[in-house]
Short mmCIF file of C-alpha atoms and ligand atoms in Angstrom, two decimals:
data_model
loop_
_atom_site.label_atom_id
_atom_site.label_comp_id
_atom_site.label_asym_id
_atom_site.label_seq_id
_atom_site.Cartn_x
_atom_site.Cartn_y
_atom_site.Cartn_z
CA MET A 1 116.82 83.74 76.96
CA GLU A 2 113.09 83.08 77.09
CA ALA A 3 113.07 81.65 73.53
CA ALA A 4 116.06 79.50 74.44
CA LYS A 5 114.16 78.11 77.40
CA ASP A 6 111.06 77.39 75.26
CA MET A 7 113.30 75.57 72.77
CA GLN A 8 114.89 73.57 75.60
CA ILE A 9 111.38 72.42 76.74
CA GLN A 10 110.42 71.52 73.19
CA GLU A 11 113.67 69.53 72.64
CA MET A 12 112.93 67.53 75.81
CA LYS A 13 110.11 65.62 74.08
CA ALA A 14 107.36 67.67 75.65
CA PRO A 15 107.50 67.22 79.43
CA ARG A 16 103.96 66.50 80.66
CA LEU A 17 101.86 68.36 83.23
CA VAL A 18 98.84 66.69 84.76
CA MET A 19 96.22 69.27 85.75
CA PHE A 20 93.11 68.78 87.79
CA PRO A 21 90.51 71.58 88.12
CA LEU A 22 87.74 71.87 90.71
CA PRO A 23 84.58 71.29 88.67
CA PHE A 24 82.99 74.74 88.83
CA GLN A 25 82.88 77.25 85.99
CA GLY A 26 84.90 79.84 87.94
CA HIS A 27 87.64 77.24 88.69
CA ILE A 28 87.69 75.39 85.35
CA ASN A 29 88.24 78.58 83.32
CA PRO A 30 91.46 79.68 85.02
CA MET A 31 92.84 76.14 85.07
CA ILE A 32 92.20 75.72 81.30
CA GLN A 33 93.76 79.14 80.71
CA LEU A 34 96.81 78.14 82.72
CA ALA A 35 96.98 74.87 80.72
CA THR A 36 96.80 76.76 77.44
CA LEU A 37 99.57 79.08 78.58
CA LEU A 38 101.85 76.28 79.65
CA HIS A 39 101.10 74.37 76.47
CA SER A 40 102.22 77.39 74.47
CA LYS A 41 105.51 77.16 76.36
CA GLY A 42 106.09 73.61 75.13
CA PHE A 43 104.51 71.38 77.78
CA SER A 44 102.16 68.51 77.03
CA ILE A 45 98.95 68.75 78.99
CA THR A 46 96.78 66.05 80.54
CA ILE A 47 93.57 67.33 82.15
CA ILE A 48 92.08 64.95 84.72
CA HIS A 49 88.43 65.93 85.36
CA THR A 50 85.29 64.67 87.13
CA HIS A 51 82.11 63.47 85.36
CA PHE A 52 80.34 66.37 86.91
CA ASN A 53 80.79 69.59 84.91
CA ALA A 54 83.22 67.76 82.52
CA PRO A 55 84.99 70.09 80.07
CA ASN A 56 84.44 69.49 76.41
CA PRO A 57 87.65 67.82 75.06
CA SER A 58 86.85 68.76 71.43
CA ASN A 59 87.45 72.40 72.35
CA PHE A 60 91.02 71.57 73.19
CA PRO A 61 92.41 69.12 70.61
CA ASN A 62 95.94 69.61 71.85
CA PHE A 63 95.18 68.39 75.37
CA HIS A 64 94.77 64.84 76.55
CA PHE A 65 91.68 64.37 78.80
CA GLU A 66 91.04 61.73 81.45
CA CYS A 67 87.57 61.51 83.08
CA ILE A 68 87.40 59.99 86.58
CA SER A 69 84.38 58.99 88.63
CA ASP A 70 83.23 61.39 91.28
CA GLY A 71 80.76 58.91 92.78
CA LEU A 72 77.79 61.23 92.38
CA SER A 73 74.94 61.58 89.95
CA ASN A 74 74.62 64.86 88.10
CA ASP A 75 71.50 65.70 90.09
CA GLN A 76 73.17 64.95 93.42
CA ALA A 77 76.12 67.16 92.56
CA LEU A 78 73.92 69.97 91.24
CA ASN A 79 71.86 69.99 94.41
CA LEU A 80 74.73 70.24 96.82
CA GLU A 81 75.94 73.56 98.21
CA PRO A 82 79.25 74.14 96.33
CA LEU A 83 81.60 73.97 99.35
CA THR A 84 79.85 70.85 100.58
CA LEU A 85 80.31 69.36 97.12
CA ALA A 86 84.01 70.31 97.18
CA SER A 87 84.41 68.53 100.51
CA ILE A 88 82.72 65.42 99.23
CA LEU A 89 84.85 65.38 96.02
CA ASN A 90 87.94 65.39 98.21
CA GLU A 91 86.81 62.00 99.47
CA THR A 92 85.11 60.44 96.46
CA CYS A 93 87.82 61.29 93.93
CA GLN A 94 90.73 60.02 95.83
CA VAL A 95 90.85 56.42 94.62
CA PRO A 96 89.85 57.18 90.99
CA PHE A 97 92.47 59.96 90.81
CA GLU A 98 95.16 57.68 92.21
CA ASP A 99 94.22 54.91 89.75
CA CYS A 100 94.28 57.37 86.88
CA LEU A 101 97.65 58.79 87.88
CA SER A 102 99.24 55.36 88.33
CA ARG A 103 98.00 54.41 84.87
CA LEU A 104 99.46 57.54 83.38
CA LEU A 105 102.77 56.93 85.16
CA SER A 106 103.06 53.35 84.02
CA ASP A 107 102.11 54.24 80.44
CA GLY A 108 105.20 56.38 79.80
CA THR A 109 104.33 56.91 76.09
CA ASP A 110 102.76 60.28 76.84
CA GLY A 111 106.03 61.76 78.03
CA LEU A 112 107.60 62.23 81.44
CA ILE A 113 105.17 63.69 84.01
CA LYS A 114 107.02 66.68 85.52
CA CYS A 115 104.41 67.56 88.16
CA ILE A 116 100.73 67.78 88.89
CA ILE A 117 98.94 71.13 89.07
CA THR A 118 95.62 70.96 90.96
CA ASP A 119 93.07 73.39 92.24
CA VAL A 120 94.08 74.36 95.75
CA VAL A 121 90.75 73.17 97.12
CA LEU A 122 91.41 69.57 95.99
CA HIS A 123 93.63 68.96 98.99
CA PHE A 124 93.61 65.17 98.79
CA THR A 125 95.82 65.35 95.69
CA GLY A 126 98.68 66.34 98.03
CA ALA A 127 98.79 62.89 99.63
CA VAL A 128 98.46 61.15 96.24
CA ALA A 129 101.29 63.21 94.74
CA LYS A 130 103.51 62.42 97.75
CA LYS A 131 102.78 58.68 97.43
CA TRP A 132 103.84 58.72 93.76
CA GLY A 133 106.83 60.99 94.35
CA LEU A 134 105.41 63.71 92.15
CA PRO A 135 105.80 67.45 92.88
CA ARG A 136 102.45 69.23 93.20
CA ILE A 137 101.76 72.89 92.48
CA VAL A 138 98.41 74.39 93.47
CA LEU A 139 96.29 77.04 91.72
CA ARG A 140 94.22 79.56 93.65
CA THR A 141 91.46 80.98 91.49
CA ASN A 142 90.33 83.60 94.04
CA SER A 143 92.00 86.94 94.85
CA ALA A 144 94.93 87.16 97.28
CA SER A 145 92.97 89.77 99.31
CA SER A 146 90.30 87.24 100.19
CA SER A 147 92.79 84.70 101.51
CA GLY A 148 91.96 85.26 105.19
CA ALA A 149 88.31 84.69 104.27
CA VAL A 150 87.44 81.93 106.64
CA ALA A 151 89.16 83.46 109.62
CA ALA A 152 87.28 86.64 108.74
CA TYR A 153 84.04 84.70 108.55
CA LYS A 154 84.51 83.42 112.09
CA LEU A 155 84.94 86.97 113.14
CA ARG A 156 81.79 87.88 111.26
CA GLN A 157 79.92 85.30 113.26
CA GLU A 158 81.19 86.73 116.50
CA LYS A 159 81.19 90.45 115.66
CA GLY A 160 78.37 90.31 113.24
CA ASN A 161 75.92 89.16 115.82
CA ILE A 162 76.95 91.79 118.35
CA SER A 163 77.23 94.61 115.79
CA ILE A 164 74.11 93.89 113.84
CA LYS A 165 72.29 94.14 117.12
CA ASP A 166 74.03 97.47 117.65
CA GLN A 167 73.26 98.38 114.10
CA GLN A 168 76.85 98.90 113.12
CA PRO A 169 77.33 96.77 110.03
CA ASP A 170 79.39 99.68 108.57
CA ALA A 171 81.99 99.49 111.35
CA LEU A 172 85.52 98.73 110.13
CA VAL A 173 87.11 95.49 111.30
CA SER A 174 90.60 96.39 112.57
CA GLU A 175 91.88 92.86 111.93
CA PHE A 176 90.80 92.90 108.26
CA LEU A 177 91.03 96.47 107.07
CA PRO A 178 89.56 97.84 104.82
CA LEU A 179 86.68 95.43 105.39
CA ARG A 180 83.57 96.44 107.28
CA ILE A 181 81.59 93.95 109.27
CA LYS A 182 79.15 93.60 106.42
CA ASP A 183 82.01 92.89 103.96
CA LEU A 184 83.26 89.93 105.90
CA PRO A 185 82.82 86.78 103.73
CA ASP A 186 79.60 84.91 104.10
CA TYR A 187 79.77 81.12 104.37
CA SER A 188 76.43 80.82 106.06
CA LEU A 189 75.22 78.08 103.69
CA THR A 190 78.07 75.74 104.64
CA ASP A 191 78.18 73.55 107.74
CA PRO A 192 80.72 75.26 110.00
CA GLU A 193 82.52 72.14 111.13
CA MET A 194 82.83 70.87 107.58
CA LEU A 195 84.12 74.25 106.45
CA GLU A 196 86.74 74.30 109.22
CA ARG A 197 87.94 70.84 108.26
CA LEU A 198 88.12 71.75 104.58
CA VAL A 199 90.09 74.94 105.26
CA ALA A 200 92.55 73.23 107.59
CA ASN A 201 93.16 70.43 105.05
CA VAL A 202 93.57 72.91 102.18
CA LYS A 203 96.05 74.98 104.21
CA ASN A 204 98.13 71.99 105.31
CA SER A 205 98.29 70.45 101.86
CA THR A 206 99.18 73.85 100.34
CA LYS A 207 102.02 74.30 102.79
CA ALA A 208 103.31 70.86 101.80
CA SER A 209 103.13 71.65 98.03
CA SER A 210 106.00 72.83 95.87
CA GLY A 211 104.52 76.08 94.62
CA PHE A 212 101.41 78.28 94.71
CA ILE A 213 99.97 79.99 91.64
CA VAL A 214 97.52 82.87 92.15
CA ASN A 215 95.37 84.28 89.39
CA THR A 216 96.10 87.92 90.15
CA PHE A 217 98.71 90.57 89.39
CA ASP A 218 101.11 92.54 91.50
CA SER A 219 100.04 96.06 90.80
CA ILE A 220 96.48 95.42 91.98
CA GLU A 221 97.20 93.18 95.01
CA ALA A 222 100.77 93.99 96.02
CA SER A 223 100.18 94.25 99.75
CA ALA A 224 97.82 91.30 99.90
CA LEU A 225 100.39 89.23 97.99
CA GLU A 226 103.09 90.30 100.39
CA LYS A 227 101.03 89.10 103.35
CA PHE A 228 100.31 85.93 101.46
CA ARG A 229 104.05 85.36 100.78
CA LYS A 230 104.84 85.84 104.44
CA GLY A 231 102.06 83.52 105.50
CA TYR A 232 103.25 80.70 103.24
CA HIS A 233 106.96 81.33 103.45
CA PRO A 234 109.15 79.61 102.12
CA LEU A 235 106.65 78.34 99.53
CA PRO A 236 107.22 80.08 96.12
CA ILE A 237 104.17 82.19 95.16
CA PHE A 238 103.58 82.90 91.49
CA ALA A 239 101.15 85.74 90.73
CA ILE A 240 100.63 85.19 87.03
CA GLY A 241 97.24 86.72 86.32
CA PRO A 242 95.06 87.76 84.72
CA LEU A 243 95.23 84.31 83.18
CA HIS A 244 92.43 84.94 80.73
CA LYS A 245 94.50 87.66 79.15
CA PHE A 246 97.52 85.45 78.86
CA SER A 247 95.41 82.84 77.06
CA PRO A 248 92.61 84.70 75.25
CA GLY A 249 89.71 82.53 74.14
CA ALA A 250 90.79 79.59 76.27
CA SER A 251 87.67 79.26 78.44
CA ASN A 252 85.52 76.20 78.65
CA SER A 253 81.92 77.29 78.97
CA LEU A 254 79.76 74.71 80.66
CA LEU A 255 76.58 76.27 79.32
CA LYS A 256 75.85 77.12 75.69
CA GLN A 257 76.76 80.72 75.04
CA ASP A 258 74.10 82.76 73.25
CA HIS A 259 75.88 84.88 70.67
CA SER A 260 72.73 86.73 69.67
CA CYS A 261 73.68 89.30 72.25
CA ILE A 262 76.81 90.29 70.33
CA THR A 263 74.67 91.06 67.23
CA TRP A 264 72.38 93.08 69.48
CA LEU A 265 75.33 94.90 71.12
CA ASP A 266 76.66 95.79 67.63
CA LYS A 267 73.56 98.00 67.20
CA GLN A 268 73.93 99.93 70.44
CA ALA A 269 75.78 103.21 71.07
CA PRO A 270 79.31 103.15 72.63
CA HIS A 271 79.36 102.60 76.41
CA SER A 272 75.55 102.67 76.53
CA VAL A 273 74.77 99.12 77.78
CA MET A 274 74.67 97.82 81.32
CA TYR A 275 75.69 94.14 81.29
CA VAL A 276 74.00 92.23 84.13
CA SER A 277 75.26 88.78 85.23
CA PHE A 278 75.66 87.08 88.57
CA GLY A 279 77.96 84.19 87.47
CA SER A 280 77.51 80.46 87.41
CA LEU A 281 76.44 79.65 91.00
CA ALA A 282 74.52 82.56 92.61
CA SER A 283 70.81 82.05 93.03
CA ILE A 284 68.37 84.83 93.80
CA ASN A 285 64.76 85.13 95.01
CA LYS A 286 61.87 85.74 92.68
CA THR A 287 61.12 89.02 94.51
CA ASP A 288 64.73 90.15 93.87
CA VAL A 289 64.35 89.34 90.18
CA VAL A 290 61.31 91.60 90.07
CA GLU A 291 63.24 94.41 91.82
CA ILE A 292 66.16 94.00 89.34
CA ALA A 293 63.68 94.15 86.41
CA TRP A 294 62.15 97.38 87.66
CA GLY A 295 65.53 98.85 88.56
CA LEU A 296 66.64 98.25 84.93
CA ALA A 297 63.40 99.40 83.38
CA ASN A 298 63.19 102.62 85.44
CA SER A 299 66.83 103.55 84.87
CA ASP A 300 66.06 104.21 81.19
CA GLN A 301 69.43 102.66 80.22
CA ALA A 302 70.05 99.89 77.70
CA PHE A 303 70.86 96.53 79.27
CA LEU A 304 71.92 92.99 78.51
CA TRP A 305 70.77 90.65 81.27
CA VAL A 306 71.90 87.08 81.82
CA VAL A 307 69.15 85.01 83.53
CA ARG A 308 70.83 81.68 83.96
CA PRO A 309 68.38 78.70 84.18
CA GLY A 310 68.34 77.52 87.79
CA SER A 311 69.57 80.89 89.12
CA ILE A 312 66.12 81.73 90.49
CA ARG A 313 65.44 79.98 93.76
CA GLY A 314 62.69 77.35 93.39
CA ASP A 315 62.13 77.91 89.70
CA ASP A 316 63.70 77.16 86.39
CA TRP A 317 62.62 80.44 84.88
CA VAL A 318 60.64 83.44 86.11
CA GLU A 319 57.84 85.39 84.57
CA LEU A 320 59.05 88.98 84.36
CA PRO A 321 56.63 91.51 85.77
CA GLU A 322 53.80 92.78 83.62
CA GLY A 323 54.68 95.93 81.74
CA PHE A 324 58.47 95.23 81.91
CA GLU A 325 58.75 93.92 78.37
CA GLU A 326 56.75 96.74 76.95
CA LYS A 327 58.87 99.32 78.75
CA THR A 328 62.25 97.81 77.78
CA ARG A 329 61.59 96.19 74.40
CA GLU A 330 63.61 98.78 72.50
CA ARG A 331 66.65 98.76 74.86
CA GLY A 332 66.88 95.42 76.60
CA TRP A 333 68.14 91.93 75.71
CA ILE A 334 67.93 88.85 77.92
CA VAL A 335 69.97 85.62 77.41
CA LYS A 336 70.44 82.49 79.43
CA TRP A 337 74.25 82.50 79.18
CA ALA A 338 76.55 85.01 77.42
CA PRO A 339 80.04 84.83 75.94
CA GLN A 340 81.06 87.10 78.85
CA GLN A 341 84.60 88.01 77.89
CA GLU A 342 83.47 88.99 74.43
CA VAL A 343 80.57 91.00 75.93
CA LEU A 344 82.83 92.93 78.27
CA ALA A 345 85.24 93.67 75.47
CA HIS A 346 82.43 95.03 73.29
CA PRO A 347 82.55 98.85 72.77
CA SER A 348 78.85 99.22 73.53
CA VAL A 349 79.21 97.93 77.09
CA GLY A 350 79.47 100.74 79.59
CA GLY A 351 78.93 98.98 82.96
CA PHE A 352 78.89 95.55 84.53
CA TRP A 353 76.32 94.81 87.26
CA THR A 354 78.13 91.86 88.84
CA HIS A 355 78.18 89.52 91.86
CA ASN A 356 81.98 90.08 91.92
CA GLY A 357 83.14 86.51 91.46
CA TRP A 358 86.93 86.89 91.07
CA ASN A 359 86.91 85.90 87.38
CA SER A 360 84.17 88.41 86.59
CA THR A 361 85.96 91.10 88.57
CA LEU A 362 89.24 90.52 86.66
CA GLU A 363 87.46 90.29 83.31
CA SER A 364 85.76 93.63 83.93
CA ILE A 365 88.98 95.35 85.02
CA CYS A 366 90.82 94.01 82.01
CA GLU A 367 88.27 95.58 79.65
CA GLY A 368 88.11 98.85 81.59
CA VAL A 369 84.41 98.31 82.43
CA PRO A 370 83.10 100.10 85.60
CA MET A 371 81.20 97.82 87.97
CA LEU A 372 78.00 97.92 89.94
CA CYS A 373 78.77 95.49 92.77
CA CYS A 374 76.14 93.21 94.17
CA PRO A 375 78.04 90.47 96.02
CA TYR A 376 76.18 87.34 96.98
CA LEU A 377 78.28 84.94 99.10
CA TRP A 378 81.76 83.70 99.95
CA ASP A 379 84.69 85.94 98.92
CA GLN A 380 82.52 88.10 96.62
CA LYS A 381 81.86 90.66 99.41
CA VAL A 382 85.65 91.14 99.82
CA ASN A 383 86.11 91.60 96.10
CA ALA A 384 83.20 94.09 95.99
CA ARG A 385 84.80 96.12 98.83
CA TYR A 386 88.12 96.32 96.97
CA VAL A 387 86.39 97.28 93.75
CA SER A 388 84.29 100.03 95.27
CA TYR A 389 86.47 101.35 98.09
CA VAL A 390 90.14 100.46 97.39
CA TRP A 391 90.44 100.62 93.59
CA ARG A 392 87.36 102.80 93.31
CA VAL A 393 86.33 101.26 89.99
CA GLY A 394 82.78 100.54 90.89
CA LEU A 395 79.78 101.39 93.04
CA GLN A 396 78.40 99.01 95.62
CA LEU A 397 74.76 98.41 96.11
CA GLU A 398 74.52 98.59 99.90
CA ASN A 399 70.90 97.64 100.50
CA GLY A 400 70.48 94.46 98.50
CA PHE A 401 67.92 94.45 95.75
CA GLU A 402 65.79 97.58 96.04
CA ARG A 403 64.47 99.01 92.78
CA GLY A 404 64.91 102.70 93.69
CA GLU A 405 68.54 102.27 94.75
CA MET A 406 69.30 100.13 91.73
CA GLU A 407 67.80 102.66 89.32
CA TRP A 408 69.82 105.45 90.84
CA ALA A 409 73.02 103.41 90.97
CA ILE A 410 72.71 102.44 87.29
CA ARG A 411 72.29 106.07 86.29
CA ARG A 412 75.18 107.18 88.50
CA LEU A 413 77.42 104.63 86.81
CA MET A 414 76.19 105.08 83.22
CA VAL A 415 75.48 108.79 82.77
CA GLU A 416 76.74 110.85 85.76
CA THR A 417 80.20 112.45 86.04
CA GLU A 418 80.98 110.01 88.87
CA GLY A 419 80.64 107.17 86.33
CA LYS A 420 83.06 108.88 83.96
CA GLU A 421 85.62 109.26 86.75
CA ILE A 422 85.22 105.55 87.60
CA ARG A 423 85.73 104.70 83.91
CA GLU A 424 89.01 106.64 83.93
CA ARG A 425 90.23 104.82 86.98
CA VAL A 426 89.34 101.40 85.64
CA SER A 427 91.08 102.26 82.40
CA GLY A 428 94.24 102.91 84.49
CA LEU A 429 93.92 99.47 86.09
CA LYS A 430 93.41 97.89 82.70
CA GLU A 431 96.73 99.40 81.57
CA ASN A 432 98.42 98.08 84.68
CA ALA A 433 97.05 94.61 84.03
CA ILE A 434 98.34 94.65 80.47
CA SER A 435 101.83 95.89 81.52
CA CYS A 436 102.09 93.08 84.07
CA LEU A 437 101.73 90.58 81.24
CA ARG A 438 104.42 92.20 78.99
CA ARG A 439 108.04 91.07 79.01
CA GLY A 440 109.55 92.48 82.21
CA GLY A 441 106.10 92.81 83.82
CA SER A 442 105.47 91.08 87.15
CA SER A 443 103.16 88.32 85.84
CA HIS A 444 105.45 87.61 82.96
CA GLU A 445 108.45 87.30 85.29
CA SER A 446 106.45 85.10 87.64
CA LEU A 447 105.49 82.81 84.80
CA GLU A 448 109.19 82.49 83.84
CA SER A 449 110.02 81.56 87.46
CA LEU A 450 107.22 79.03 87.51
CA ILE A 451 108.56 77.39 84.35
CA ASP A 452 112.09 77.32 85.88
CA LEU A 453 110.68 75.62 88.94
CA ILE A 454 108.81 73.01 86.90
CA MET A 455 111.90 72.34 84.79
CA SER A 456 113.97 71.87 87.97
CA PHE A 457 111.86 68.87 89.07
N1 UDP B 501 80.48 83.50 82.46
C1 UDP B 501 80.15 83.34 81.12
N2 UDP B 501 78.89 83.71 80.69
C2 UDP B 501 77.95 84.22 81.55
C3 UDP B 501 78.31 84.45 82.89
C4 UDP B 501 79.58 84.07 83.32
O1 UDP B 501 80.95 82.81 80.33
O2 UDP B 501 76.82 84.53 81.11
C5 UDP B 501 81.86 83.14 82.87
C6 UDP B 501 82.68 84.34 83.28
O3 UDP B 501 83.33 84.87 82.12
C7 UDP B 501 83.61 83.81 84.34
C8 UDP B 501 82.86 82.66 84.94
O4 UDP B 501 81.75 82.38 84.08
O5 UDP B 501 84.80 83.40 83.76
C9 UDP B 501 82.27 82.97 86.31
O6 UDP B 501 83.31 83.04 87.22
P1 UDP B 501 83.24 83.98 88.47
O7 UDP B 501 84.47 83.74 89.32
O8 UDP B 501 83.05 85.37 88.07
O9 UDP B 501 81.93 83.63 89.28
P2 UDP B 501 81.28 82.24 89.78
O10 UDP B 501 80.52 81.66 88.66
O11 UDP B 501 82.47 81.32 90.22
O12 UDP B 501 80.44 82.67 90.92
#
């Protein structure tokens, strides 16, 4: 049945999908993975992308790439807070996107365009698709559980102020169980009015779309997905994650990955290394870097630490504290950017100290790696709460960056019985993720339904 459908698509002279990712690492990766998956099902792929954070076409010789102007210099884009940049792109990309689409439509040689698939945040694409009579499907790259994030943030502003005064940041929020006040998402870097406008536009354009893809899987987020389905009814929702497992190796790293860490990991004992990385956007204070360094050094555990250039506020790089190198020379490795999926799959890695971006969270679960959660902003706090409290596959650092707490948490995760129990639970989730992808599994079925929908256009 499935093979017959694939064949039917191939016989149709490769129907084309036009895909447009939001230009951030954590959004580009899942879109490229989705494109790779759909290409393997017989579709031709055109990726429209901005100048800023452009993917490297030579990594994907089977795709056709179209670069459009985003109206910003690289420096301007880099210096904008990410949600502010997303809002601006929704304005500056509209005309170039429309021009590009009209050119692709008039130049029919590349095959019939079945639909466009865009990041959910790029809401302006809804109006463009409507104008050209093209169906539009959106991709959400965050978890389903964090979908009420902005409503929750408003609540945080109201309740947070009261409760922090009352010193009750641990109080549960009945409207958003199991979140506590301190787990409510943090959008404090974004202008509130701009955020509200962005969210309303995203919601309206999503409701007017033809389908909603979410990079998650049923067995981990069943109840959140059900709420999600009710909230967007009658829009078809397709939970087809974890996408990186459907399309292994199909990421587009914006920074050069340093593979020296794999050679170093090869020399370490099984499950002995704590991998430390806070993703592509988080930035931390110099004082926090010093605390992290001492937390790692004093834990006596081996570690691989990603210190991304630009991730330290106000500096390109930071001098690590005196005595740190001497203390950790035999058991530590620092890189600027790692091949993260390969690292997490390495048998020497025993824990992931993460900011809990949704991609990192899924990647850790899929390799059965216990997490030390240190969320920074946005939906990461929600993900961290699910990891540590609901799925119980990680420990959460509750007091920010404090060397004593970090040292103890690393040891709990890496050498104590508690860590072994966490490893068993995360191995269970890993199995669940893999079964969702198999024939008959929920993500596999959702993918089939998605293809049926596309073919019905
Ligand atoms: N990543 C990577 N190398 C690193 C750190 C991160 O390739 O050294 C990748 C990681 O595998 C993930 C993405 O960057 O796919 C980060 O996405 P995530 O949603 O976790 O966080 P964000 O960067 O959006 O905060």
